[in-house]
């Protein structure tokens, strides 16, 4: 049995007879039942894919209600799977194309323009900016309400030859064949798994240290504003402005299709300021933690108003509902251990990236596609079967996550406030067009598709990265189909 060390206040007997077992959902045609912990972008995408495949699943999240937290995200190479799911048009309606990022100093003198206009040509689809909440709502609407369980804080789980069982704070047990930890940077599933592996001497030393961080971020999204007051909304593409402060702050704004501003303010921490924020690292996203930082940054000027009109972060904060403002740590780490037994990790639970590269949600979506491809091949799986597909999943996704991590580090550095960042901006200001095109092509090369849904044409001119979970599982399906035909005869 594996207990979570993050909830030491719980002194209940894990097998207390007052606890209740959930009604078991029978396997459908030998397909495994999947328990997904975390109703974020990655967990919901996995649920959408399993739903299409007919694999039984349940999603559990500790939040009692879904809150519209977070800011903007850039998605530039996941349109194919949205097309496969039949929701591409809705997905595209949510987003506004982005073709460039403009960098300014705090006096609004232009420093650099990063041109992304070739992304559409290279990836075959527009790079879209949309709010996290809008994408989350789209994915959540596709899943039957009875499959999503809120207010389910996971206390512990146990796994053996017969399956995996999770126990929640409301004294309920849930049993399945596979447990997926898609529950974020401070994943309860990962903590429990790692505690078990450490006891066996099977956890790498690099995975047994706290998540590193050197930034804290204030994020939010305004209510719809009057486009006449802000000329950027009249542009056919997102106005993506990045202001580099003289000291330890930078701040960013995005215009959205819904006439809202998504914004965030980053504070770069040193050794002393890191200590000040260390107690905050395990806090929930939410407005309670954000109030003091809002006061600190209100006077920061933002280059989004009409000529001659001064706009500050305070103006945007005042146009943002308090429950849509949150303060978060920007942890950064690629974990080595992605699975153990019947348990596997996905998204931020196994690779947490700085949002500067726009890779967090995108890599979580790609993780979900790869994992769903392999789960879709399973028929009454044994622990050995699960180990095989989890190894395949990690082998495919780990190097891509490492590349995305490096890209995020690069873009974080471009927007930083130190001398290295100044040199980085000078380099990108003079970068040859062919080299920028090569960087973009590499970033959009991972264009994943689900092997169990009708494939769609990839029109991107950049060569797509080989996707093992697609091609290998297509071969598995052929073998299974041939075996079924022989059996029926």
Coordinates of C-alpha atoms in Angstrom, one line a residue:
X1 CA 0.0 0.0 0.0
X2 CA 1.2 3.5 -0.8
X3 CA 0.4 6.4 1.4
X4 CA 0.7 10.1 0.4
X5 CA 3.0 12.2 2.6
X6 CA 1.3 15.5 1.5
X7 CA -1.8 14.8 3.8
X8 CA -0.3 13.9 7.1
X9 CA -3.3 15.3 8.9
X10 CA -5.4 12.3 8.0
X11 CA -5.4 9.7 10.8
X12 CA -8.2 7.6 9.5
X13 CA -7.8 3.8 9.2
X14 CA -7.4 3.3 5.4
X15 CA -9.6 0.3 5.6
X16 CA -12.2 1.9 7.9
X17 CA -15.4 0.0 7.4
X18 CA -17.3 3.3 7.3
X19 CA -15.6 3.9 3.9
X20 CA -17.7 3.2 0.9
X21 CA -16.8 1.4 -2.3
X22 CA -17.9 2.9 -5.5
X23 CA -20.0 0.8 -7.9
X24 CA -17.6 -0.9 -10.1
X25 CA -17.8 -0.3 -13.8
X26 CA -17.4 -3.5 -15.7
X27 CA -14.9 -3.8 -18.4
X28 CA -16.2 -3.3 -21.9
X29 CA -15.0 -6.1 -24.2
X30 CA -11.9 -6.7 -22.1
X31 CA -10.9 -3.0 -22.2
X32 CA -9.2 -1.7 -19.1
X33 CA -10.9 0.8 -16.8
X34 CA -8.8 3.9 -16.5
X35 CA -8.8 6.2 -13.4
X36 CA -7.6 9.7 -14.3
X37 CA -6.7 12.0 -11.5
X38 CA -6.8 15.6 -12.6
X39 CA -9.4 17.4 -14.7
X40 CA -6.9 19.8 -16.3
X41 CA -6.2 20.1 -20.1
X42 CA -4.2 16.8 -20.2
X43 CA -6.7 14.7 -18.2
X44 CA -9.7 16.0 -20.1
X45 CA -8.0 15.4 -23.5
X46 CA -7.2 11.8 -22.4
X47 CA -10.9 11.4 -21.4
X48 CA -12.0 12.7 -24.7
X49 CA -9.9 10.2 -26.6
X50 CA -10.8 7.2 -24.4
X51 CA -14.5 8.2 -24.9
X52 CA -14.1 7.9 -28.6
X53 CA -12.4 4.6 -28.3
X54 CA -15.0 3.2 -25.9
X55 CA -12.5 2.6 -23.1
X56 CA -14.2 3.0 -19.7
X57 CA -12.8 5.8 -17.6
X58 CA -13.5 8.2 -14.7
X59 CA -11.9 11.5 -13.9
X60 CA -11.3 12.7 -10.3
X61 CA -10.3 16.2 -9.3
X62 CA -9.7 17.7 -5.8
X63 CA -11.4 21.0 -6.8
X64 CA -15.0 21.3 -5.7
X65 CA -15.8 23.5 -8.6
X66 CA -14.0 24.4 -11.9
X67 CA -12.7 28.0 -11.7
X68 CA -11.7 30.1 -14.7
X69 CA -8.1 30.4 -13.7
X70 CA -5.0 30.9 -15.9
X71 CA -4.2 33.1 -18.8
X72 CA -3.5 32.6 -22.5
X73 CA -2.0 29.7 -24.2
X74 CA -0.5 29.3 -27.7
X75 CA -1.3 26.1 -29.6
X76 CA 0.5 25.6 -32.9
X77 CA 0.7 21.8 -33.6
X78 CA -2.3 20.0 -32.1
X79 CA -5.1 20.9 -34.6
X80 CA -5.0 17.4 -36.2
X81 CA -6.3 15.6 -33.1
X82 CA -9.0 18.2 -32.6
X83 CA -10.1 17.5 -36.2
X84 CA -10.1 13.8 -35.4
X85 CA -12.3 14.4 -32.4
X86 CA -14.7 16.4 -34.5
X87 CA -14.3 19.7 -32.6
X88 CA -11.8 21.5 -34.8
X89 CA -14.3 24.2 -35.8
X90 CA -15.2 25.0 -32.2
X91 CA -11.5 24.9 -31.3
X92 CA -10.6 27.4 -34.1
X93 CA -13.5 29.7 -33.1
X94 CA -12.0 30.1 -29.7
X95 CA -8.6 31.2 -30.9
X96 CA -7.0 34.2 -32.6
X97 CA -4.0 33.7 -34.9
X98 CA -0.7 34.9 -33.6
X99 CA 2.1 35.9 -36.0
X100 CA 4.5 37.8 -33.9
X101 CA 5.6 38.8 -30.4
X102 CA 6.8 42.3 -29.7
X103 CA 9.2 43.1 -27.0
X104 CA 9.5 46.6 -25.3
X105 CA 11.4 48.1 -22.5
X106 CA 9.5 49.6 -19.6
X107 CA 9.5 53.0 -21.4
X108 CA 7.8 51.2 -24.4
X109 CA 10.8 51.5 -26.7
X110 CA 10.8 48.5 -29.1
X111 CA 13.5 45.9 -28.4
X112 CA 12.6 43.0 -30.7
X113 CA 9.9 41.5 -32.9
X114 CA 9.8 37.7 -33.1
X115 CA 8.1 36.8 -36.3
X116 CA 6.0 33.6 -36.1
X117 CA 4.2 34.1 -39.4
X118 CA 5.6 31.0 -41.0
X119 CA 4.0 28.7 -38.4
X120 CA 0.9 28.1 -40.5
X121 CA 2.9 27.2 -43.6
X122 CA 5.2 24.9 -41.6
X123 CA 2.6 23.2 -39.4
X124 CA -0.4 23.3 -41.7
X125 CA -2.6 25.2 -39.2
X126 CA -2.7 28.7 -37.6
X127 CA -0.9 29.2 -34.3
X128 CA -3.8 30.2 -32.1
X129 CA -3.9 32.1 -28.9
X130 CA -6.8 31.3 -26.6
X131 CA -7.6 31.5 -22.9
X132 CA -7.0 28.4 -20.8
X133 CA -10.5 28.5 -19.5
X134 CA -12.1 28.5 -23.0
X135 CA -10.1 25.4 -24.1
X136 CA -10.8 23.7 -20.8
X137 CA -14.5 24.3 -21.2
X138 CA -14.5 23.0 -24.7
X139 CA -12.9 19.7 -23.6
X140 CA -15.0 19.3 -20.6
X141 CA -18.3 19.8 -22.5
X142 CA -17.5 16.7 -24.6
X143 CA -17.4 14.3 -21.6
X144 CA -20.5 13.0 -19.9
X145 CA -21.0 14.8 -16.5
X146 CA -21.2 11.4 -14.8
X147 CA -17.6 10.6 -15.7
X148 CA -16.2 13.7 -14.0
X149 CA -16.1 13.7 -10.2
X150 CA -15.2 17.0 -8.4
X151 CA -14.2 17.4 -4.7
X152 CA -12.3 14.1 -4.8
X153 CA -9.0 14.6 -3.0
X154 CA -6.8 11.5 -3.3
X155 CA -5.4 10.3 0.0
X156 CA -3.6 7.2 -1.2
X157 CA -3.7 4.4 -3.7
X158 CA -2.6 0.8 -3.8
X159 CA -1.9 -1.4 -6.8
X160 CA -1.3 -5.1 -7.3
X161 CA -1.9 -7.9 -9.8
X162 CA -5.6 -7.4 -9.8
X163 CA -5.8 -3.6 -10.3
X164 CA -5.4 -0.3 -8.7
X165 CA -7.5 1.3 -5.9
X166 CA -7.7 4.9 -4.9
X167 CA -9.1 6.3 -1.7
X168 CA -10.5 9.8 -1.5
X169 CA -11.0 12.1 1.5
X170 CA -14.7 11.5 1.5
X171 CA -14.1 7.9 2.4
X172 CA -14.8 6.4 -1.0
X173 CA -12.8 3.8 -2.9
X174 CA -12.5 3.6 -6.6
X175 CA -11.1 0.6 -8.5
X176 CA -9.6 0.3 -12.0
X177 CA -6.9 -1.2 -14.1
X178 CA -4.8 1.9 -14.9
X179 CA -4.2 5.0 -12.8
X180 CA -3.1 8.2 -14.7
X181 CA -1.7 11.0 -12.7
X182 CA -2.6 14.2 -14.6
X183 CA -2.8 16.3 -11.5
X184 CA -0.2 19.0 -12.0
X185 CA 3.2 20.0 -10.8
X186 CA 2.5 18.9 -7.2
X187 CA 0.8 15.7 -8.3
X188 CA -0.5 13.6 -5.5
X189 CA -0.3 10.5 -7.6
X190 CA 3.4 11.2 -8.3
X191 CA 4.2 11.8 -4.7
X192 CA 2.6 8.5 -3.7
X193 CA 4.2 6.6 -6.5
X194 CA 7.6 8.1 -5.7
X195 CA 7.3 7.3 -2.0
X196 CA 6.6 3.7 -2.9
X197 CA 9.5 3.5 -5.4
X198 CA 11.9 5.2 -2.9
X199 CA 11.1 2.6 -0.3
X200 CA 12.2 -0.1 -2.8
X201 CA 15.3 1.8 -3.7
X202 CA 14.0 2.3 -7.2
X203 CA 13.7 6.1 -7.4
X204 CA 16.5 8.1 -9.0
X205 CA 18.1 10.7 -6.8
X206 CA 17.2 13.4 -9.2
X207 CA 13.5 12.7 -8.7
X208 CA 13.8 12.9 -4.9
X209 CA 14.3 16.6 -4.6
X210 CA 11.8 19.6 -4.4
X211 CA 10.7 21.2 -7.6
X212 CA 13.1 24.0 -8.5
X213 CA 11.7 27.5 -9.3
X214 CA 13.1 31.0 -9.9
X215 CA 10.0 32.8 -10.9
X216 CA 6.6 33.7 -9.5
X217 CA 3.8 34.8 -11.7
X218 CA 0.5 36.7 -11.4
X219 CA -2.0 35.8 -14.1
X220 CA -5.5 36.8 -15.1
X221 CA -8.0 37.5 -17.8
X222 CA -10.2 40.6 -18.1
X223 CA -13.9 40.8 -18.8
X224 CA -14.6 41.8 -22.4
X225 CA -13.5 45.4 -23.1
X226 CA -14.5 48.1 -25.6
X227 CA -12.4 47.5 -28.8
X228 CA -12.6 51.2 -29.5
X229 CA -10.5 51.9 -26.4
X230 CA -7.8 49.4 -27.4
X231 CA -6.8 49.4 -31.2
X232 CA -5.1 46.0 -30.9
X233 CA -8.4 44.2 -31.0
X234 CA -9.1 45.5 -34.5
X235 CA -6.1 43.6 -35.8
X236 CA -6.8 40.2 -37.5
X237 CA -4.2 38.6 -35.3
X238 CA -3.3 38.6 -31.6
X239 CA -1.5 41.6 -30.3
X240 CA 1.2 39.9 -28.2
X241 CA 3.2 42.4 -26.2
X242 CA 6.0 41.6 -23.8
X243 CA 7.5 44.4 -21.6
X244 CA 11.0 43.8 -20.0
X245 CA 11.4 45.8 -16.8
X246 CA 14.7 47.3 -15.7
X247 CA 14.9 45.1 -12.6
X248 CA 13.2 41.9 -11.6
X249 CA 9.8 42.0 -13.5
X250 CA 8.5 41.5 -16.9
X251 CA 4.8 41.6 -18.0
X252 CA 2.9 40.3 -21.0
X253 CA -0.5 40.9 -22.6
X254 CA -2.5 39.0 -25.3
X255 CA -5.6 40.1 -27.1
X256 CA -8.2 37.3 -27.6
X257 CA -11.0 36.7 -30.0
X258 CA -13.5 37.4 -27.2
X259 CA -12.2 41.0 -26.8
X260 CA -10.5 40.2 -23.5
X261 CA -6.9 40.7 -22.4
X262 CA -5.1 37.7 -21.1
X263 CA -2.1 39.0 -19.0
X264 CA 0.6 37.8 -16.7
X265 CA 3.4 39.4 -14.7
X266 CA 6.6 37.5 -13.9
X267 CA 8.9 38.3 -11.0
X268 CA 12.3 36.8 -11.4
X269 CA 13.6 35.6 -8.0
X270 CA 17.0 35.6 -6.5
X271 CA 18.2 33.5 -3.5
X272 CA 16.6 35.8 -0.9
X273 CA 13.3 36.4 -2.7
X274 CA 13.1 32.7 -3.4
X275 CA 13.1 32.0 0.3
X276 CA 10.3 34.5 0.8
X277 CA 8.1 32.6 -1.7
X278 CA 9.1 29.0 -0.7
X279 CA 6.2 28.6 1.7
X280 CA 3.8 29.4 -1.1
X281 CA 5.0 26.6 -3.4
X282 CA 2.4 24.1 -2.3
X283 CA -0.5 26.6 -2.4
X284 CA -3.6 26.3 -4.6
X285 CA -4.1 28.6 -7.5
X286 CA -6.5 31.3 -6.4
X287 CA -7.2 35.0 -5.7
X288 CA -6.2 34.8 -2.0
X289 CA -2.5 34.6 -2.7
X290 CA -2.6 37.3 -5.4
X291 CA -3.7 40.4 -3.7
X292 CA -0.4 41.7 -2.4
X293 CA 1.4 41.1 -5.8
X294 CA -1.5 43.0 -7.5
X295 CA -0.6 46.0 -5.4
X296 CA 3.1 45.7 -6.2
X297 CA 2.6 45.8 -10.0
X298 CA -0.3 48.2 -10.5
X299 CA 1.9 51.0 -11.8
X300 CA 3.5 49.0 -14.6
X301 CA 2.7 50.6 -17.9
X302 CA 1.4 48.5 -20.8
X303 CA 1.7 49.4 -24.5
X304 CA -1.9 48.6 -25.5
X305 CA -3.8 51.9 -25.4
X306 CA -4.5 54.6 -28.0
X307 CA -1.7 57.0 -28.8
X308 CA -1.2 59.4 -25.9
X309 CA -3.3 57.3 -23.5
X310 CA -1.5 55.6 -20.6
X311 CA -2.6 52.1 -19.6
X312 CA -1.3 50.3 -16.6
X313 CA -1.5 46.8 -15.2
X314 CA -3.7 48.3 -12.6
X315 CA -6.3 49.1 -15.3
X316 CA -6.2 45.5 -16.5
X317 CA -6.4 44.2 -12.9
X318 CA -9.4 46.4 -12.2
X319 CA -11.1 44.9 -15.4
X320 CA -10.4 41.4 -14.2
X321 CA -12.8 39.6 -11.8
X322 CA -11.0 38.7 -8.6
X323 CA -11.8 35.1 -9.0
X324 CA -9.9 35.1 -12.3
X325 CA -6.6 36.4 -10.9
X326 CA -4.2 33.9 -9.4
X327 CA -0.6 33.7 -8.3
X328 CA 1.5 30.7 -9.2
X329 CA 5.1 29.4 -9.0
X330 CA 6.8 28.7 -12.3
X331 CA 8.5 25.4 -11.4
X332 CA 10.7 23.8 -14.1
X333 CA 11.7 20.2 -14.2
X334 CA 11.6 17.1 -16.3
X335 CA 11.2 14.0 -14.1
X336 CA 13.0 10.8 -15.0
X337 CA 10.3 8.4 -13.6
X338 CA 7.1 8.5 -15.5
X339 CA 5.4 5.2 -14.4
X340 CA 5.4 2.3 -12.0
X341 CA 3.2 -0.7 -11.8
X342 CA -0.3 0.2 -13.1
X343 CA 0.4 4.0 -12.6
X344 CA 1.6 6.5 -15.2
X345 CA 2.1 10.2 -15.2
X346 CA 1.0 12.8 -17.8
X347 CA 1.6 16.6 -18.4
X348 CA 2.9 18.8 -15.6
X349 CA 3.0 15.8 -13.3
X350 CA 6.1 14.5 -15.2
X351 CA 7.4 17.6 -17.0
X352 CA 6.8 21.1 -15.7
X353 CA 7.8 23.9 -18.0
X354 CA 8.0 27.7 -17.9
X355 CA 5.0 29.1 -19.8
X356 CA 7.3 31.4 -21.9
X357 CA 7.6 28.8 -24.6
X358 CA 3.9 28.1 -24.8
X359 CA 4.5 24.3 -24.4
X360 CA 2.7 23.3 -21.2
X361 CA -0.8 22.6 -22.5
X362 CA 0.5 21.5 -25.9
X363 CA 2.8 18.8 -24.5
X364 CA 0.0 17.6 -22.1
X365 CA -2.3 17.2 -25.1
X366 CA 0.4 15.3 -27.0
X367 CA 1.1 13.1 -24.0
X368 CA -2.6 12.2 -23.9
X369 CA -2.7 11.2 -27.5
X370 CA 0.4 9.0 -27.2
X371 CA -0.9 7.3 -24.0
X372 CA -4.4 6.8 -25.5
X373 CA -2.9 5.2 -28.6
X374 CA -1.2 2.6 -26.5
X375 CA -4.2 2.1 -24.1
X376 CA -6.4 1.5 -27.1
X377 CA -4.5 -1.7 -27.9
X378 CA -5.0 -3.4 -24.6
X379 CA -7.3 -6.3 -24.1
X380 CA -7.6 -7.6 -20.5
X381 CA -4.1 -6.3 -19.8
X382 CA -1.6 -7.9 -17.4
X383 CA 0.9 -5.8 -15.4
X384 CA 3.6 -6.9 -17.9
X385 CA 1.4 -5.5 -20.8
X386 CA 1.1 -2.2 -18.9
X387 CA 4.9 -2.0 -18.3
X388 CA 5.5 -2.5 -22.0
X389 CA 3.1 0.2 -23.2
X390 CA 4.3 2.7 -20.5
X391 CA 7.9 2.2 -21.6
X392 CA 6.8 2.9 -25.2
X393 CA 4.9 6.0 -24.0
X394 CA 7.9 7.4 -22.1
X395 CA 10.4 6.6 -24.8
X396 CA 8.3 8.6 -27.3
X397 CA 7.4 11.5 -25.1
X398 CA 10.5 12.1 -22.9
X399 CA 12.8 13.4 -25.7
X400 CA 10.0 15.6 -27.1
X401 CA 9.4 17.0 -23.6
X402 CA 13.1 17.7 -23.2
X403 CA 13.1 19.7 -26.5
X404 CA 10.0 21.6 -25.4
X405 CA 11.7 22.3 -22.1
X406 CA 14.7 23.7 -23.8
X407 CA 12.5 25.9 -26.1
X408 CA 10.7 27.2 -23.0
X409 CA 14.1 28.1 -21.4
X410 CA 15.1 29.9 -24.5
X411 CA 12.0 32.1 -24.7
X412 CA 12.1 32.7 -20.9
X413 CA 15.7 33.9 -21.4
X414 CA 14.6 36.3 -24.2
X415 CA 12.1 37.9 -21.9
X416 CA 14.4 38.1 -18.8
X417 CA 16.0 41.1 -17.2
X418 CA 19.7 40.1 -16.9
X419 CA 22.7 40.6 -19.2
X420 CA 22.3 37.1 -20.7
X421 CA 18.7 38.0 -21.7
X422 CA 19.9 41.3 -23.3
X423 CA 22.4 39.3 -25.4
X424 CA 19.7 36.8 -26.4
X425 CA 17.5 39.6 -27.6
X426 CA 20.4 41.0 -29.6
X427 CA 20.9 37.6 -31.2
X428 CA 17.3 37.1 -32.2
X429 CA 17.1 40.7 -33.5
X430 CA 19.7 39.7 -36.1
X431 CA 18.8 36.1 -36.6
X432 CA 18.7 35.0 -40.3
X433 CA 15.3 34.2 -41.7
X434 CA 16.4 30.7 -42.6
X435 CA 17.5 30.0 -39.1
X436 CA 14.3 31.3 -37.5
X437 CA 12.3 29.1 -40.0
X438 CA 14.4 26.1 -38.9
X439 CA 13.6 26.8 -35.2
X440 CA 9.9 27.1 -35.9
X441 CA 9.9 23.9 -38.0
X442 CA 11.5 22.0 -35.1
X443 CA 8.9 23.4 -32.7
X444 CA 5.9 22.3 -34.8
X445 CA 7.3 18.9 -35.9
X446 CA 5.4 16.9 -33.3
X447 CA 2.0 16.8 -34.9
X448 CA 0.3 13.9 -33.1
X449 CA -2.7 11.9 -34.2
X450 CA -4.8 9.2 -32.6
X451 CA -4.3 5.8 -34.3
X452 CA -7.8 4.6 -33.5
X453 CA -9.6 7.5 -35.2
X454 CA -9.7 8.3 -38.9
X455 CA -6.4 9.9 -39.9
X456 CA -6.5 13.4 -41.3
X457 CA -4.2 14.9 -43.9
X458 CA -1.2 16.7 -42.5
X459 CA -0.6 19.7 -44.8
X460 CA 2.4 21.2 -42.9
X461 CA 5.5 21.7 -45.0
X462 CA 7.8 21.0 -42.1
X463 CA 8.6 17.3 -41.9
X464 CA 6.5 15.8 -39.1
X465 CA 8.4 13.9 -36.4
X466 CA 7.9 10.2 -36.5
X467 CA 5.2 9.2 -34.0
X468 CA 5.9 5.7 -32.7
X469 CA 2.5 5.4 -30.8
X470 CA 0.7 6.0 -34.1
X471 CA 2.6 3.7 -36.4
X472 CA 3.3 0.9 -34.0
X473 CA -0.3 0.7 -32.7
X474 CA -1.6 0.7 -36.3
X475 CA 0.4 -2.4 -36.8
X476 CA -1.0 -3.9 -33.5
X477 CA -4.5 -3.3 -34.8
X478 CA -3.7 -5.1 -38.0
X479 CA -2.5 -8.2 -36.1
X480 CA -5.5 -8.1 -33.7
X481 CA -7.9 -7.8 -36.7
X482 CA -6.2 -10.7 -38.4
X483 CA -6.4 -12.8 -35.3
X484 CA -10.1 -12.0 -34.8
X485 CA -10.8 -12.9 -38.4
X486 CA -9.1 -16.3 -38.0
X487 CA -11.0 -17.0 -34.7
X488 CA -14.3 -16.1 -36.3
X489 CA -13.7 -18.6 -39.1

